[in-house]
Amino acid sequence: MSERPRRRALLALGSNLGDRAAFLRDAVAAIPDVVDVSFTYETDPVGGPDQQPFLNLVVMLDTDLTPYELLEVCRACEMAAAREREVRWGPRTLDVDVLWVDDETIDDPPELIVPHERMFERAFVLVPVADVAPDVLPDGYDVVVAADTEGVRRLGSLGDVG
Ligand code: X6L
Ligand code: MG
Ligand code: MG
């Protein structure tokens, strides 16, 4: 029998269309094995066309799901939010990305790259990661500076937002 070890995984969630907090809340409720949720941040959009600010957060899972199974979880959440893909990097009701799975590296573009290729570059990811899993951040990374300089504002716990 093959083992299905439980491991820590991090997923990043973002929304900048419609009732942003409701899309995030519904997704967090639907994701299996969630053991921690970062604060929720309002963040200036990075890349893509001119668009509204995002709400971003990160969830931590203790899960035996594989990275590919986690990708399916992400896609199911986006489908449930009726995400439409029109403009590249454009506005979306819900974006869910696999950021990190302990002891896993996967390089299978465009399907799946773990750790996520942009996770160590974007304050809208790094700041909430620091809430739930600061040990995965690059050595010496200064979250406070990143948040101040890159348009990331802490709103509070997801339950209090909206
Ligand atoms: C040069 C080339 C500069 C590419 C930036 C960065 C593209 C990030 C796409 C880039 C570049 C992305 C979110 C967002 C997006 C989000 C906020 C992306 C994909 N998603 N901005 N922009 N939050 N604040 O979740 O991450 S589009
Ligand atoms: Mg994304
Ligand atoms: Mg995505």
mmCIF file of C-alpha atoms and ligand atoms in Angstrom:
data_model
loop_
_atom_site.group_PDB
_atom_site.id
_atom_site.type_symbol
_atom_site.label_atom_id
_atom_site.label_comp_id
_atom_site.label_asym_id
_atom_site.label_seq_id
_atom_site.Cartn_x
_atom_site.Cartn_y
_atom_site.Cartn_z
ATOM 1 C CA MET A 1 0.000 0.000 0.000
ATOM 2 C CA SER A 2 1.351 3.447 -0.886
ATOM 3 C CA GLU A 3 1.301 6.143 1.763
ATOM 4 C CA ARG A 4 -0.595 9.408 1.502
ATOM 5 C CA PRO A 5 1.378 11.499 3.967
ATOM 6 C CA ARG A 6 -0.250 14.605 5.378
ATOM 7 C CA ARG A 7 1.709 17.700 4.546
ATOM 8 C CA ARG A 8 1.429 21.432 4.874
ATOM 9 C CA ALA A 9 0.211 23.198 1.749
ATOM 10 C CA LEU A 10 -0.410 26.876 1.050
ATOM 11 C CA LEU A 11 -3.015 28.223 -1.377
ATOM 12 C CA ALA A 12 -3.335 31.900 -2.365
ATOM 13 C CA LEU A 13 -6.777 33.394 -2.963
ATOM 14 C CA GLY A 14 -7.627 36.663 -4.669
ATOM 15 C CA SER A 15 -10.736 38.491 -5.862
ATOM 16 C CA ASN A 16 -11.350 41.884 -7.423
ATOM 17 C CA LEU A 17 -14.789 41.548 -8.990
ATOM 18 C CA GLY A 18 -18.231 41.528 -7.373
ATOM 19 C CA ASP A 19 -18.641 40.730 -3.665
ATOM 20 C CA ARG A 20 -14.954 40.026 -3.096
ATOM 21 C CA ALA A 21 -15.221 38.980 0.558
ATOM 22 C CA ALA A 22 -18.129 36.628 -0.156
ATOM 23 C CA PHE A 23 -16.188 34.875 -2.935
ATOM 24 C CA LEU A 24 -13.244 34.415 -0.568
ATOM 25 C CA ARG A 25 -15.431 33.185 2.302
ATOM 26 C CA ASP A 26 -17.243 30.655 0.103
ATOM 27 C CA ALA A 27 -13.930 29.369 -1.237
ATOM 28 C CA VAL A 28 -12.296 29.034 2.182
ATOM 29 C CA ALA A 29 -15.355 27.100 3.368
ATOM 30 C CA ALA A 30 -15.123 24.752 0.374
ATOM 31 C CA ILE A 31 -11.386 24.012 0.545
ATOM 32 C CA PRO A 32 -10.662 20.784 2.445
ATOM 33 C CA ASP A 33 -8.208 20.408 5.333
ATOM 34 C CA VAL A 34 -7.812 24.149 6.064
ATOM 35 C CA VAL A 35 -6.062 24.644 9.417
ATOM 36 C CA ASP A 36 -5.222 28.356 9.259
ATOM 37 C CA VAL A 37 -6.307 31.479 7.352
ATOM 38 C CA SER A 38 -4.193 34.629 7.043
ATOM 39 C CA PHE A 39 -5.546 38.086 7.578
ATOM 40 C CA THR A 40 -7.309 39.568 4.558
ATOM 41 C CA TYR A 41 -5.522 42.327 2.657
ATOM 42 C CA GLU A 42 -6.674 44.911 0.166
ATOM 43 C CA THR A 43 -3.964 45.118 -2.465
ATOM 44 C CA ASP A 44 -3.136 47.271 -5.454
ATOM 45 C CA PRO A 45 -3.377 45.299 -8.706
ATOM 46 C CA VAL A 46 -0.077 44.061 -10.158
ATOM 47 C CA GLY A 47 0.231 43.334 -13.884
ATOM 48 C CA GLY A 48 -2.603 43.267 -16.374
ATOM 49 C CA PRO A 49 -4.943 46.119 -17.323
ATOM 50 C CA ASP A 50 -6.121 48.973 -15.111
ATOM 51 C CA GLN A 51 -8.420 47.277 -12.606
ATOM 52 C CA GLN A 52 -9.941 47.472 -9.128
ATOM 53 C CA PRO A 53 -8.016 46.560 -5.971
ATOM 54 C CA PHE A 54 -7.925 42.915 -4.895
ATOM 55 C CA LEU A 55 -8.699 41.198 -1.655
ATOM 56 C CA ASN A 56 -5.965 38.623 -1.058
ATOM 57 C CA LEU A 57 -5.363 35.982 1.587
ATOM 58 C CA VAL A 58 -3.521 32.689 2.066
ATOM 59 C CA VAL A 59 -4.843 29.462 3.569
ATOM 60 C CA MET A 60 -2.758 26.716 5.136
ATOM 61 C CA LEU A 61 -3.835 23.086 4.746
ATOM 62 C CA ASP A 62 -2.743 19.947 6.512
ATOM 63 C CA THR A 63 -3.602 17.561 3.739
ATOM 64 C CA ASP A 64 -2.870 14.267 2.021
ATOM 65 C CA LEU A 65 -3.967 15.697 -1.336
ATOM 66 C CA THR A 66 -1.307 15.721 -4.049
ATOM 67 C CA PRO A 67 -0.343 18.999 -5.737
ATOM 68 C CA TYR A 68 -2.387 17.983 -8.783
ATOM 69 C CA GLU A 69 -5.383 17.236 -6.581
ATOM 70 C CA LEU A 70 -4.913 20.648 -4.972
ATOM 71 C CA LEU A 71 -4.918 22.184 -8.447
ATOM 72 C CA GLU A 72 -8.285 20.517 -9.033
ATOM 73 C CA VAL A 73 -9.543 22.013 -5.756
ATOM 74 C CA CYS A 74 -8.432 25.453 -6.988
ATOM 75 C CA ARG A 75 -10.204 25.001 -10.311
ATOM 76 C CA ALA A 76 -13.388 23.779 -8.637
ATOM 77 C CA CYS A 77 -13.444 26.888 -6.425
ATOM 78 C CA GLU A 78 -12.955 29.150 -9.442
ATOM 79 C CA MET A 79 -15.745 27.334 -11.301
ATOM 80 C CA ALA A 80 -18.048 27.748 -8.301
ATOM 81 C CA ALA A 81 -17.358 31.486 -8.440
ATOM 82 C CA ALA A 82 -18.288 31.478 -12.140
ATOM 83 C CA ARG A 83 -14.880 32.829 -13.058
ATOM 84 C CA GLU A 84 -14.660 33.914 -16.652
ATOM 85 C CA ARG A 85 -11.311 34.057 -18.381
ATOM 86 C CA GLU A 86 -11.284 36.861 -20.864
ATOM 87 C CA VAL A 87 -8.436 39.300 -20.270
ATOM 88 C CA ARG A 88 -5.033 37.900 -19.271
ATOM 89 C CA TRP A 89 -4.286 39.014 -15.704
ATOM 90 C CA GLY A 90 -7.600 40.894 -15.801
ATOM 91 C CA PRO A 91 -10.367 41.218 -13.203
ATOM 92 C CA ARG A 92 -11.655 37.983 -11.689
ATOM 93 C CA THR A 93 -14.278 36.916 -9.171
ATOM 94 C CA LEU A 94 -11.862 34.363 -7.730
ATOM 95 C CA ASP A 95 -8.317 33.187 -8.330
ATOM 96 C CA VAL A 96 -6.935 30.263 -6.326
ATOM 97 C CA ASP A 97 -3.305 29.236 -6.807
ATOM 98 C CA VAL A 98 -1.222 26.420 -5.347
ATOM 99 C CA LEU A 99 1.739 28.189 -3.731
ATOM 100 C CA TRP A 100 3.595 25.624 -1.740
ATOM 101 C CA VAL A 101 3.536 22.003 -0.610
ATOM 102 C CA ASP A 102 6.136 20.928 1.950
ATOM 103 C CA ASP A 103 8.941 18.865 0.384
ATOM 104 C CA GLU A 104 7.515 19.188 -3.160
ATOM 105 C CA THR A 105 8.897 20.803 -6.271
ATOM 106 C CA ILE A 106 6.937 20.432 -9.497
ATOM 107 C CA ASP A 107 7.918 22.016 -12.790
ATOM 108 C CA ASP A 108 5.146 21.144 -15.206
ATOM 109 C CA PRO A 109 4.186 24.366 -16.993
ATOM 110 C CA PRO A 110 1.665 25.562 -17.878
ATOM 111 C CA GLU A 111 -0.260 23.156 -15.622
ATOM 112 C CA LEU A 112 1.542 23.444 -12.333
ATOM 113 C CA ILE A 113 4.688 24.974 -10.850
ATOM 114 C CA VAL A 114 5.323 24.423 -7.124
ATOM 115 C CA PRO A 115 6.534 26.495 -5.394
ATOM 116 C CA HIS A 116 4.540 29.058 -7.351
ATOM 117 C CA GLU A 117 6.956 30.976 -9.573
ATOM 118 C CA ARG A 118 5.782 34.415 -8.426
ATOM 119 C CA MET A 119 5.244 33.708 -4.745
ATOM 120 C CA PHE A 120 8.579 35.141 -3.674
ATOM 121 C CA GLU A 121 8.141 38.313 -5.739
ATOM 122 C CA ARG A 122 4.675 39.606 -4.905
ATOM 123 C CA ALA A 123 3.838 41.404 -1.664
ATOM 124 C CA PHE A 124 0.162 40.456 -2.103
ATOM 125 C CA VAL A 125 1.294 36.837 -1.618
ATOM 126 C CA LEU A 126 4.274 37.232 0.717
ATOM 127 C CA VAL A 127 2.548 39.374 3.320
ATOM 128 C CA PRO A 128 -0.303 36.886 3.960
ATOM 129 C CA VAL A 129 2.153 33.956 3.760
ATOM 130 C CA ALA A 130 4.043 35.608 6.609
ATOM 131 C CA ASP A 131 0.869 35.386 8.745
ATOM 132 C CA VAL A 132 0.562 31.595 8.504
ATOM 133 C CA ALA A 133 3.961 30.189 7.419
ATOM 134 C CA PRO A 134 6.799 32.688 7.878
ATOM 135 C CA ASP A 135 9.392 29.884 7.691
ATOM 136 C CA VAL A 136 8.864 29.480 3.928
ATOM 137 C CA LEU A 137 9.841 33.095 3.212
ATOM 138 C CA PRO A 138 13.251 33.950 1.809
ATOM 139 C CA ASP A 139 15.914 34.644 4.436
ATOM 140 C CA GLY A 140 15.821 38.243 5.608
ATOM 141 C CA TYR A 141 12.633 39.114 3.768
ATOM 142 C CA ASP A 142 11.125 42.211 5.404
ATOM 143 C CA VAL A 143 7.336 41.860 5.333
ATOM 144 C CA VAL A 144 6.670 45.251 6.915
ATOM 145 C CA VAL A 145 8.672 47.065 4.262
ATOM 146 C CA ALA A 146 7.012 45.053 1.508
ATOM 147 C CA ALA A 147 3.532 45.832 2.777
ATOM 148 C CA ASP A 148 4.256 49.552 3.106
ATOM 149 C CA THR A 149 5.936 49.889 -0.252
ATOM 150 C CA GLU A 150 3.849 47.613 -2.421
ATOM 151 C CA GLY A 151 0.255 48.594 -1.739
ATOM 152 C CA VAL A 152 -0.858 45.907 0.708
ATOM 153 C CA ARG A 153 -3.278 47.011 3.459
ATOM 154 C CA ARG A 154 -4.408 44.675 6.253
ATOM 155 C CA LEU A 155 -8.197 44.763 6.662
ATOM 156 C CA GLY A 156 -8.483 42.133 9.421
ATOM 157 C CA SER A 157 -9.878 38.619 9.715
ATOM 158 C CA LEU A 158 -11.956 37.389 6.771
ATOM 159 C CA GLY A 159 -15.045 37.092 8.980
ATOM 160 C CA ASP A 160 -14.887 40.808 9.782
ATOM 161 C CA VAL A 161 -14.336 42.031 6.199
ATOM 162 C CA GLY A 162 -16.952 43.177 3.785
HETATM 163 C C1 X6L B 1 5.999 42.295 -15.158
HETATM 164 C C2 X6L B 1 5.509 41.119 -15.699
HETATM 165 C C3 X6L B 1 5.449 42.770 -13.986
HETATM 166 C C4 X6L B 1 4.496 40.432 -15.072
HETATM 167 C C5 X6L B 1 4.442 42.065 -13.357
HETATM 168 C C6 X6L B 1 2.808 40.050 -11.871
HETATM 169 C C7 X6L B 1 1.883 39.562 -13.968
HETATM 170 C C8 X6L B 1 1.814 39.347 -11.258
HETATM 171 C C9 X6L B 1 0.870 38.875 -13.361
HETATM 172 C C10 X6L B 1 3.950 40.903 -13.894
HETATM 173 C C11 X6L B 1 2.867 40.170 -13.241
HETATM 174 C C12 X6L B 1 0.840 38.767 -12.020
HETATM 175 C C13 X6L B 1 -3.351 39.555 -8.513
HETATM 176 C C14 X6L B 1 -2.812 40.776 -8.934
HETATM 177 C C15 X6L B 1 -2.859 39.414 -10.574
HETATM 178 C C16 X6L B 1 -3.749 39.434 -7.158
HETATM 179 C C17 X6L B 1 -3.038 41.706 -6.833
HETATM 180 C C18 X6L B 1 -0.236 37.997 -11.328
HETATM 181 C C19 X6L B 1 -1.462 37.539 -12.051
HETATM 182 N N1 X6L B 1 -3.351 38.709 -9.551
HETATM 183 N N2 X6L B 1 -2.654 41.851 -8.114
HETATM 184 N N3 X6L B 1 -2.497 40.659 -10.230
HETATM 185 N N4 X6L B 1 -3.573 40.531 -6.363
HETATM 186 N N5 X6L B 1 -2.891 42.733 -5.997
HETATM 187 O O1 X6L B 1 -4.219 38.381 -6.693
HETATM 188 O O2 X6L B 1 -0.151 37.686 -10.154
HETATM 189 S S1 X6L B 1 -2.642 38.842 -12.202
HETATM 190 MG MG MG B 2 -2.849 34.284 -9.185
HETATM 191 MG MG MG B 3 -4.426 31.495 -10.902
#
